[in-house]
Amino acid sequence: MSDLRRLERETLAAIETAADEPALEAVRVAALGKKGTISALLANLGKMSPDERKTQGARINALKDKVSAALAERRGALKTAALEHRLATETIDVTLPARTSPLDIGRVHPLSQVNDEIAAIFADLGFAIAEGPDIETDDYNFGKLNFPPEHPARDMHDTFFLAPDARGERKLLRTHTSPVQVRTMLRQKPPIRVICPGRAYRCDSDQTHTPMFHQVEGLVVDKQANLGQLKWTLSEFCKAFFEVCDVAMRFRPSYFPFTEPSMEVDIQCSRRSGEIRFGAGEDWLEILGCGMVHPNVLENCGLDPEVYQGFAWGIGIDRIAMLKYGMPDLRAFFEADIRWLRHYGFRPLDFPTLLAGLSS
Ligand code: DAH
């Protein structure tokens, strides 16, 4: 066998058995590279006689073309094989569960939930939401609400006072949401139907009291507003909030400087093995304070008590949240313990509505 035939057979065999593209490249360099076997043969042509060059030149060039063609074919085959291998090994299993979304693990704090529930119930009754600042003036927190200076009722609120400002005015952290009543009446002419949810502050701390807590105030002012409407409103609220068909309520006389008459409201409940149920039973539980807006308050807020009447109430949101969802210690509300939140929290997209259900 001539040298050329052997070289051809060996080179083509090496091309055929090259396992991957780098191996194939090594074969190409060995044959056609600068110092490759076929390149060396071509370089040698110059030294031949013209006749020899003619025959040998044609044969070597034919070999070069054959090897080039075999290289190109093998390169194509290896590329396809490599792609197929990747496609086979890098498959994505689209049936695998997606990564847990924040919507699945995030939880809404029970207080936010209860706030939304209260807003949904009163929105249905035609109430708007009014807000006011946490830092209040003495006048809005006490004065306009008919707490005269030095009146002992001020002592019932363990007030956090701020340092006096340049003008000597001593602001405070509002001790209740009632100053929002004042702000609403000063800003808006009747008819008024608002609820005022928000934070309140008192220097107090135990299992059922924290220095910061939440209240929702209700206020209705119109030419006609009476106790019957107040009772109906509160009873509708309690039924909707506690998700029961009927609630028995008890109105006890009480005292607040800003209402006359003033009442505290208990709802009937049963307590069995630590669980409270509303709507029936032999026990009573106090849940809110209310009354007819005192004529002095209307007057202090620029409304003529001969023309307008109002009723109002104040509810501790934390307290009714504890009652509804069976949370025994108020302090846990503010500890930001993720385990507590996972247990008592609500799914973020389950907005409470009266139609779809408040808590389910
Ligand atoms: N502001 C009262 C408190 O924090 C609660 C309250 C009682 C509000 C009677 C009212 C009301 O609007 O009419 O103790």
Short mmCIF file of C-alpha atoms and ligand atoms in Angstrom, two decimals:
data_model
loop_
_atom_site.label_atom_id
_atom_site.label_comp_id
_atom_site.label_asym_id
_atom_site.label_seq_id
_atom_site.Cartn_x
_atom_site.Cartn_y
_atom_site.Cartn_z
CA MET A 1 0.00 0.00 0.00
CA SER A 2 1.39 3.39 -0.90
CA ASP A 3 2.22 5.84 1.89
CA LEU A 4 -0.52 8.14 0.68
CA ARG A 5 -3.16 5.40 0.87
CA ARG A 6 -2.03 4.48 4.41
CA LEU A 7 -2.10 8.10 5.48
CA GLU A 8 -5.60 8.44 4.05
CA ARG A 9 -6.89 5.36 5.79
CA GLU A 10 -5.32 6.27 9.14
CA THR A 11 -6.51 9.86 9.03
CA LEU A 12 -10.08 8.91 8.05
CA ALA A 13 -10.11 6.25 10.81
CA ALA A 14 -8.92 8.83 13.37
CA ILE A 15 -11.68 11.21 12.22
CA GLU A 16 -14.28 8.49 12.46
CA THR A 17 -13.28 7.52 16.02
CA ALA A 18 -12.77 11.05 17.42
CA ALA A 19 -15.04 11.02 20.44
CA ASP A 20 -15.67 14.76 20.74
CA GLU A 21 -14.90 18.09 19.14
CA PRO A 22 -11.53 18.67 20.89
CA ALA A 23 -10.36 15.18 19.80
CA LEU A 24 -11.48 15.92 16.25
CA GLU A 25 -9.64 19.23 16.29
CA ALA A 26 -6.46 17.38 17.34
CA VAL A 27 -6.84 15.08 14.29
CA ARG A 28 -7.32 18.10 12.02
CA VAL A 29 -4.19 19.80 13.37
CA ALA A 30 -2.18 16.56 12.97
CA ALA A 31 -3.19 16.31 9.28
CA LEU A 32 -3.89 19.80 8.00
CA GLY A 33 -2.24 22.09 10.59
CA LYS A 34 0.95 23.99 9.79
CA LYS A 35 3.05 21.01 10.74
CA GLY A 36 0.44 18.41 9.77
CA THR A 37 1.20 15.33 7.70
CA ILE A 38 -0.76 16.44 4.62
CA SER A 39 0.57 20.01 4.86
CA ALA A 40 4.11 18.56 4.94
CA LEU A 41 3.38 16.58 1.75
CA LEU A 42 2.07 19.68 0.01
CA ALA A 43 5.11 21.66 1.11
CA ASN A 44 7.23 18.99 -0.45
CA LEU A 45 5.72 19.44 -3.95
CA GLY A 46 8.13 22.28 -4.73
CA LYS A 47 11.04 19.90 -4.57
CA MET A 48 9.58 17.52 -7.17
CA SER A 49 10.08 17.44 -10.88
CA PRO A 50 7.24 19.03 -12.88
CA ASP A 51 5.86 15.65 -13.98
CA GLU A 52 5.95 14.13 -10.55
CA ARG A 53 4.43 17.30 -9.13
CA LYS A 54 1.54 17.02 -11.55
CA THR A 55 0.52 13.49 -10.52
CA GLN A 56 1.46 13.73 -6.83
CA GLY A 57 -0.05 17.22 -6.51
CA ALA A 58 -3.41 16.02 -7.80
CA ARG A 59 -3.38 13.00 -5.44
CA ILE A 60 -2.34 14.98 -2.36
CA ASN A 61 -4.92 17.69 -3.04
CA ALA A 62 -7.61 15.03 -3.53
CA LEU A 63 -6.56 13.55 -0.16
CA LYS A 64 -6.72 16.98 1.45
CA ASP A 65 -10.25 17.53 0.08
CA LYS A 66 -11.38 14.11 1.25
CA VAL A 67 -9.98 14.67 4.75
CA SER A 68 -11.51 18.17 4.92
CA ALA A 69 -14.90 16.78 3.89
CA ALA A 70 -14.65 13.94 6.44
CA LEU A 71 -13.69 16.45 9.15
CA ALA A 72 -16.68 18.68 8.35
CA GLU A 73 -19.07 15.73 8.34
CA ARG A 74 -17.73 14.37 11.63
CA ARG A 75 -17.86 17.84 13.22
CA GLY A 76 -21.52 18.14 12.22
CA ALA A 77 -22.28 14.68 13.64
CA LEU A 78 -20.51 15.46 16.93
CA LYS A 79 -22.37 18.81 17.26
CA THR A 80 -25.70 17.12 16.76
CA ALA A 81 -24.80 14.37 19.24
CA ALA A 82 -23.67 16.96 21.81
CA LEU A 83 -26.93 18.89 21.41
CA GLU A 84 -28.99 15.75 21.73
CA HIS A 85 -27.10 14.79 24.85
CA ARG A 86 -27.78 18.21 26.39
CA LEU A 87 -31.43 18.04 25.44
CA ALA A 88 -31.70 14.61 27.02
CA THR A 89 -29.92 15.51 30.26
CA GLU A 90 -31.06 19.10 30.81
CA THR A 91 -34.79 18.49 30.73
CA ILE A 92 -37.03 20.64 32.94
CA ASP A 93 -39.75 18.80 34.77
CA VAL A 94 -42.63 21.22 34.45
CA THR A 95 -44.74 19.06 36.73
CA LEU A 96 -42.50 19.86 39.71
CA PRO A 97 -44.20 22.23 42.21
CA ALA A 98 -43.15 25.87 41.76
CA ARG A 99 -41.15 27.54 44.51
CA THR A 100 -43.42 28.59 47.42
CA SER A 101 -44.69 32.08 46.77
CA PRO A 102 -44.72 34.74 49.51
CA LEU A 103 -48.50 34.58 49.24
CA ASP A 104 -48.40 31.03 50.58
CA ILE A 105 -46.15 31.73 53.53
CA GLY A 106 -46.99 35.36 54.40
CA ARG A 107 -49.70 35.92 56.98
CA VAL A 108 -51.91 38.89 57.81
CA HIS A 109 -51.78 39.89 61.49
CA PRO A 110 -55.09 39.18 63.28
CA LEU A 111 -55.37 42.86 64.15
CA SER A 112 -55.19 43.88 60.50
CA GLN A 113 -57.73 41.19 59.75
CA VAL A 114 -60.12 42.41 62.44
CA ASN A 115 -59.63 46.01 61.28
CA ASP A 116 -60.60 44.97 57.75
CA GLU A 117 -63.59 43.01 59.08
CA ILE A 118 -64.83 46.05 61.01
CA ALA A 119 -64.34 48.32 57.98
CA ALA A 120 -66.26 45.84 55.78
CA ILE A 121 -69.20 45.69 58.19
CA PHE A 122 -69.52 49.45 58.64
CA ALA A 123 -68.92 50.18 54.96
CA ASP A 124 -71.98 48.01 54.34
CA LEU A 125 -73.94 50.23 56.74
CA GLY A 126 -72.81 53.39 54.89
CA PHE A 127 -70.01 54.53 57.20
CA ALA A 128 -66.86 56.25 55.96
CA ILE A 129 -63.45 55.90 57.63
CA ALA A 130 -61.96 58.94 59.38
CA GLU A 131 -58.44 59.21 60.75
CA GLY A 132 -56.46 61.48 63.02
CA PRO A 133 -52.90 61.75 64.34
CA ASP A 134 -51.51 59.69 67.22
CA ILE A 135 -49.95 62.82 68.77
CA GLU A 136 -52.83 65.02 69.86
CA THR A 137 -53.42 68.28 71.63
CA ASP A 138 -54.81 68.27 75.14
CA ASP A 139 -57.79 70.21 73.77
CA TYR A 140 -58.82 67.57 71.20
CA ASN A 141 -58.09 64.58 73.44
CA PHE A 142 -59.81 66.06 76.51
CA GLY A 143 -60.98 69.68 76.34
CA LYS A 144 -63.42 69.62 73.42
CA LEU A 145 -64.64 66.22 74.61
CA ASN A 146 -65.98 67.90 77.72
CA PHE A 147 -63.25 66.89 80.16
CA PRO A 148 -62.91 70.15 82.11
CA PRO A 149 -59.40 70.99 83.36
CA GLU A 150 -58.60 69.15 86.60
CA HIS A 151 -61.65 66.91 86.06
CA PRO A 152 -61.05 63.51 87.74
CA ALA A 153 -62.06 61.68 84.53
CA ARG A 154 -58.68 62.72 83.10
CA ASP A 155 -57.05 60.53 85.73
CA MET A 156 -58.87 57.49 84.34
CA HIS A 157 -56.59 57.80 81.32
CA ASP A 158 -52.97 57.17 82.24
CA THR A 159 -51.68 59.67 79.73
CA PHE A 160 -48.27 59.82 78.07
CA PHE A 161 -47.43 63.53 77.82
CA LEU A 162 -44.76 64.94 75.53
CA ALA A 163 -42.31 67.63 76.65
CA PRO A 164 -43.81 71.15 76.25
CA ASP A 165 -43.00 72.86 72.93
CA ALA A 166 -41.59 76.40 72.45
CA ARG A 167 -45.02 77.92 73.16
CA GLY A 168 -45.35 75.86 76.32
CA GLU A 169 -48.03 73.59 74.78
CA ARG A 170 -47.85 70.04 76.07
CA LYS A 171 -48.96 67.52 73.41
CA LEU A 172 -49.84 63.93 74.31
CA LEU A 173 -50.23 60.49 72.79
CA ARG A 174 -53.99 60.22 72.32
CA THR A 175 -55.53 58.08 75.04
CA HIS A 176 -58.50 57.12 72.88
CA THR A 177 -59.76 57.53 69.31
CA SER A 178 -62.47 59.97 70.43
CA PRO A 179 -60.46 63.08 69.33
CA VAL A 180 -61.11 61.91 65.75
CA GLN A 181 -64.81 62.61 66.47
CA VAL A 182 -63.83 66.20 67.24
CA ARG A 183 -61.71 66.51 64.10
CA THR A 184 -64.52 65.08 61.96
CA MET A 185 -67.18 67.41 63.35
CA LEU A 186 -64.92 70.44 62.95
CA ARG A 187 -64.22 69.51 59.32
CA GLN A 188 -67.51 68.18 58.05
CA LYS A 189 -71.14 69.27 58.32
CA PRO A 190 -73.76 66.63 59.26
CA PRO A 191 -75.01 64.14 58.30
CA ILE A 192 -71.91 62.38 59.64
CA ARG A 193 -71.46 58.62 59.68
CA VAL A 194 -67.87 57.63 60.34
CA ILE A 195 -65.78 55.01 62.05
CA CYS A 196 -62.32 55.96 63.28
CA PRO A 197 -60.01 52.99 63.74
CA GLY A 198 -56.56 53.66 65.13
CA ARG A 199 -53.96 53.40 67.85
CA ALA A 200 -54.37 54.71 71.36
CA TYR A 201 -51.87 54.90 74.21
CA ARG A 202 -52.05 54.54 77.96
CA CYS A 203 -49.41 53.81 80.55
CA ASP A 204 -50.62 50.29 81.36
CA SER A 205 -49.34 46.75 80.81
CA ASP A 206 -50.58 43.27 81.79
CA GLN A 207 -52.15 40.26 80.09
CA THR A 208 -55.03 42.29 78.66
CA HIS A 209 -53.45 45.78 78.48
CA THR A 210 -50.53 47.11 76.48
CA PRO A 211 -49.22 50.70 76.43
CA MET A 212 -50.30 50.93 72.78
CA PHE A 213 -53.60 49.40 71.80
CA HIS A 214 -56.29 49.79 69.14
CA GLN A 215 -59.77 51.22 69.20
CA VAL A 216 -62.48 51.90 66.73
CA GLU A 217 -64.69 54.87 67.35
CA GLY A 218 -68.09 55.28 65.74
CA LEU A 219 -69.92 58.57 65.28
CA VAL A 220 -73.28 59.46 63.79
CA VAL A 221 -74.53 63.06 63.81
CA ASP A 222 -77.72 64.16 62.12
CA LYS A 223 -80.89 66.12 62.79
CA GLN A 224 -82.40 62.89 63.94
CA ALA A 225 -80.20 60.46 65.81
CA ASN A 226 -81.42 58.42 68.72
CA LEU A 227 -80.67 55.59 71.12
CA GLY A 228 -82.82 53.14 69.14
CA GLN A 229 -80.58 53.65 66.10
CA LEU A 230 -77.48 53.28 68.28
CA LYS A 231 -78.74 49.97 69.67
CA TRP A 232 -79.67 48.68 66.22
CA THR A 233 -76.30 49.67 64.76
CA LEU A 234 -74.35 47.99 67.55
CA SER A 235 -76.45 44.85 67.45
CA GLU A 236 -76.04 44.56 63.65
CA PHE A 237 -72.31 45.04 64.12
CA CYS A 238 -72.03 42.37 66.81
CA LYS A 239 -74.00 39.81 64.80
CA ALA A 240 -71.90 40.41 61.71
CA PHE A 241 -68.60 40.53 63.56
CA PHE A 242 -69.10 37.44 65.71
CA GLU A 243 -70.81 35.71 62.76
CA VAL A 244 -73.90 34.62 64.70
CA CYS A 245 -77.60 34.99 63.86
CA ASP A 246 -78.56 36.64 67.10
CA VAL A 247 -76.87 38.38 70.00
CA ALA A 248 -78.39 39.37 73.29
CA MET A 249 -77.01 42.72 74.48
CA ARG A 250 -77.23 44.45 77.81
CA PHE A 251 -76.91 48.24 78.10
CA ARG A 252 -75.67 49.34 81.52
CA PRO A 253 -75.59 52.99 82.61
CA SER A 254 -72.07 54.37 82.77
CA TYR A 255 -70.17 57.62 82.63
CA PHE A 256 -68.10 59.27 79.91
CA PRO A 257 -67.70 63.05 79.87
CA PHE A 258 -68.43 63.22 76.13
CA THR A 259 -71.75 61.33 76.12
CA GLU A 260 -75.01 61.82 77.93
CA PRO A 261 -76.52 59.37 78.65
CA SER A 262 -73.53 57.01 78.63
CA MET A 263 -73.67 53.24 78.56
CA GLU A 264 -71.49 50.20 78.63
CA VAL A 265 -72.56 47.26 76.53
CA ASP A 266 -72.26 43.60 77.46
CA ILE A 267 -73.02 40.73 75.11
CA GLN A 268 -74.33 37.38 76.17
CA CYS A 269 -71.97 34.46 75.96
CA SER A 270 -71.27 31.02 77.29
CA ARG A 271 -67.90 29.92 78.64
CA ARG A 272 -67.27 26.20 78.55
CA SER A 273 -63.85 24.67 79.08
CA GLY A 274 -62.11 27.93 78.35
CA GLU A 275 -64.00 28.59 75.10
CA ILE A 276 -66.29 31.58 74.70
CA ARG A 277 -69.37 31.37 72.48
CA PHE A 278 -71.57 34.32 71.65
CA GLY A 279 -75.27 34.51 70.97
CA ALA A 280 -76.38 32.28 73.85
CA GLY A 281 -75.39 31.25 77.35
CA GLU A 282 -75.56 32.53 80.89
CA ASP A 283 -72.58 34.92 81.05
CA TRP A 284 -72.13 38.56 80.04
CA LEU A 285 -69.03 40.14 78.61
CA GLU A 286 -68.35 43.85 78.37
CA ILE A 287 -67.29 44.88 74.89
CA LEU A 288 -67.79 48.61 74.37
CA GLY A 289 -68.79 52.05 75.65
CA CYS A 290 -71.33 54.29 73.95
CA GLY A 291 -73.87 57.05 74.35
CA MET A 292 -75.54 60.12 72.90
CA VAL A 293 -72.98 62.80 72.03
CA HIS A 294 -72.99 65.39 74.86
CA PRO A 295 -74.49 68.75 73.76
CA ASN A 296 -71.33 70.46 75.05
CA VAL A 297 -69.24 68.38 72.63
CA LEU A 298 -71.47 69.30 69.68
CA GLU A 299 -71.20 72.94 70.67
CA ASN A 300 -67.42 72.74 71.16
CA CYS A 301 -67.22 71.43 67.62
CA GLY A 302 -69.34 74.18 66.11
CA LEU A 303 -72.63 72.28 65.85
CA ASP A 304 -75.88 73.60 67.29
CA PRO A 305 -77.18 71.03 69.82
CA GLU A 306 -80.70 72.43 69.27
CA VAL A 307 -80.47 71.28 65.64
CA TYR A 308 -78.20 68.25 65.73
CA GLN A 309 -78.00 65.09 67.76
CA GLY A 310 -75.42 62.37 67.69
CA PHE A 311 -74.53 58.98 69.02
CA ALA A 312 -71.09 57.45 69.40
CA TRP A 313 -69.30 54.38 70.63
CA GLY A 314 -65.79 53.14 71.26
CA ILE A 315 -64.61 49.53 70.97
CA GLY A 316 -61.27 47.99 71.91
CA ILE A 317 -60.19 46.24 68.72
CA ASP A 318 -57.55 44.12 70.44
CA ARG A 319 -60.11 42.89 72.93
CA ILE A 320 -62.72 41.82 70.38
CA ALA A 321 -59.96 40.23 68.27
CA MET A 322 -58.88 38.19 71.31
CA LEU A 323 -62.49 37.18 71.95
CA LYS A 324 -63.28 36.22 68.37
CA TYR A 325 -60.11 34.30 67.62
CA GLY A 326 -59.37 32.86 71.06
CA MET A 327 -56.02 34.56 71.70
CA PRO A 328 -55.36 34.61 75.42
CA ASP A 329 -52.54 37.15 75.79
CA LEU A 330 -52.60 40.62 74.25
CA ARG A 331 -48.86 41.12 74.61
CA ALA A 332 -48.23 38.43 71.96
CA PHE A 333 -49.87 40.77 69.40
CA PHE A 334 -46.84 43.01 69.51
CA GLU A 335 -43.99 40.53 69.93
CA ALA A 336 -43.63 39.78 66.20
CA ASP A 337 -43.14 36.06 66.89
CA ILE A 338 -43.35 34.36 63.50
CA ARG A 339 -44.69 31.11 65.04
CA TRP A 340 -47.57 33.01 66.66
CA LEU A 341 -48.32 34.79 63.38
CA ARG A 342 -48.30 31.51 61.45
CA HIS A 343 -50.78 30.08 63.93
CA TYR A 344 -53.16 33.03 64.30
CA GLY A 345 -52.54 34.90 61.02
CA PHE A 346 -54.73 34.99 57.91
CA ARG A 347 -54.00 34.25 54.27
CA PRO A 348 -53.16 37.48 52.46
CA LEU A 349 -55.64 37.28 49.61
CA ASP A 350 -58.65 36.20 51.69
CA PHE A 351 -60.10 39.69 52.11
CA PRO A 352 -62.94 39.80 54.60
CA THR A 353 -66.24 40.69 52.94
CA LEU A 354 -69.80 40.31 54.16
CA LEU A 355 -70.69 38.45 50.99
CA ALA A 356 -67.91 35.88 50.99
CA GLY A 357 -67.62 35.63 54.78
CA LEU A 358 -65.51 37.62 57.17
CA SER A 359 -63.20 35.01 58.60
CA SER A 360 -63.39 32.10 56.19
N1 DAH B 1 -63.20 56.87 74.51
C1 DAH B 1 -63.69 55.86 75.45
C2 DAH B 1 -62.52 55.17 76.11
O1 DAH B 1 -61.48 55.07 75.52
C3 DAH B 1 -64.53 54.85 74.73
C4 DAH B 1 -65.82 55.45 74.32
C5 DAH B 1 -66.92 55.37 75.15
C6 DAH B 1 -65.96 56.10 73.11
C7 DAH B 1 -68.12 55.92 74.77
C8 DAH B 1 -67.15 56.66 72.72
C9 DAH B 1 -68.26 56.55 73.57
O2 DAH B 1 -67.34 57.28 71.57
O3 DAH B 1 -69.44 57.10 73.20
O4 DAH B 1 -62.65 54.72 77.20
#
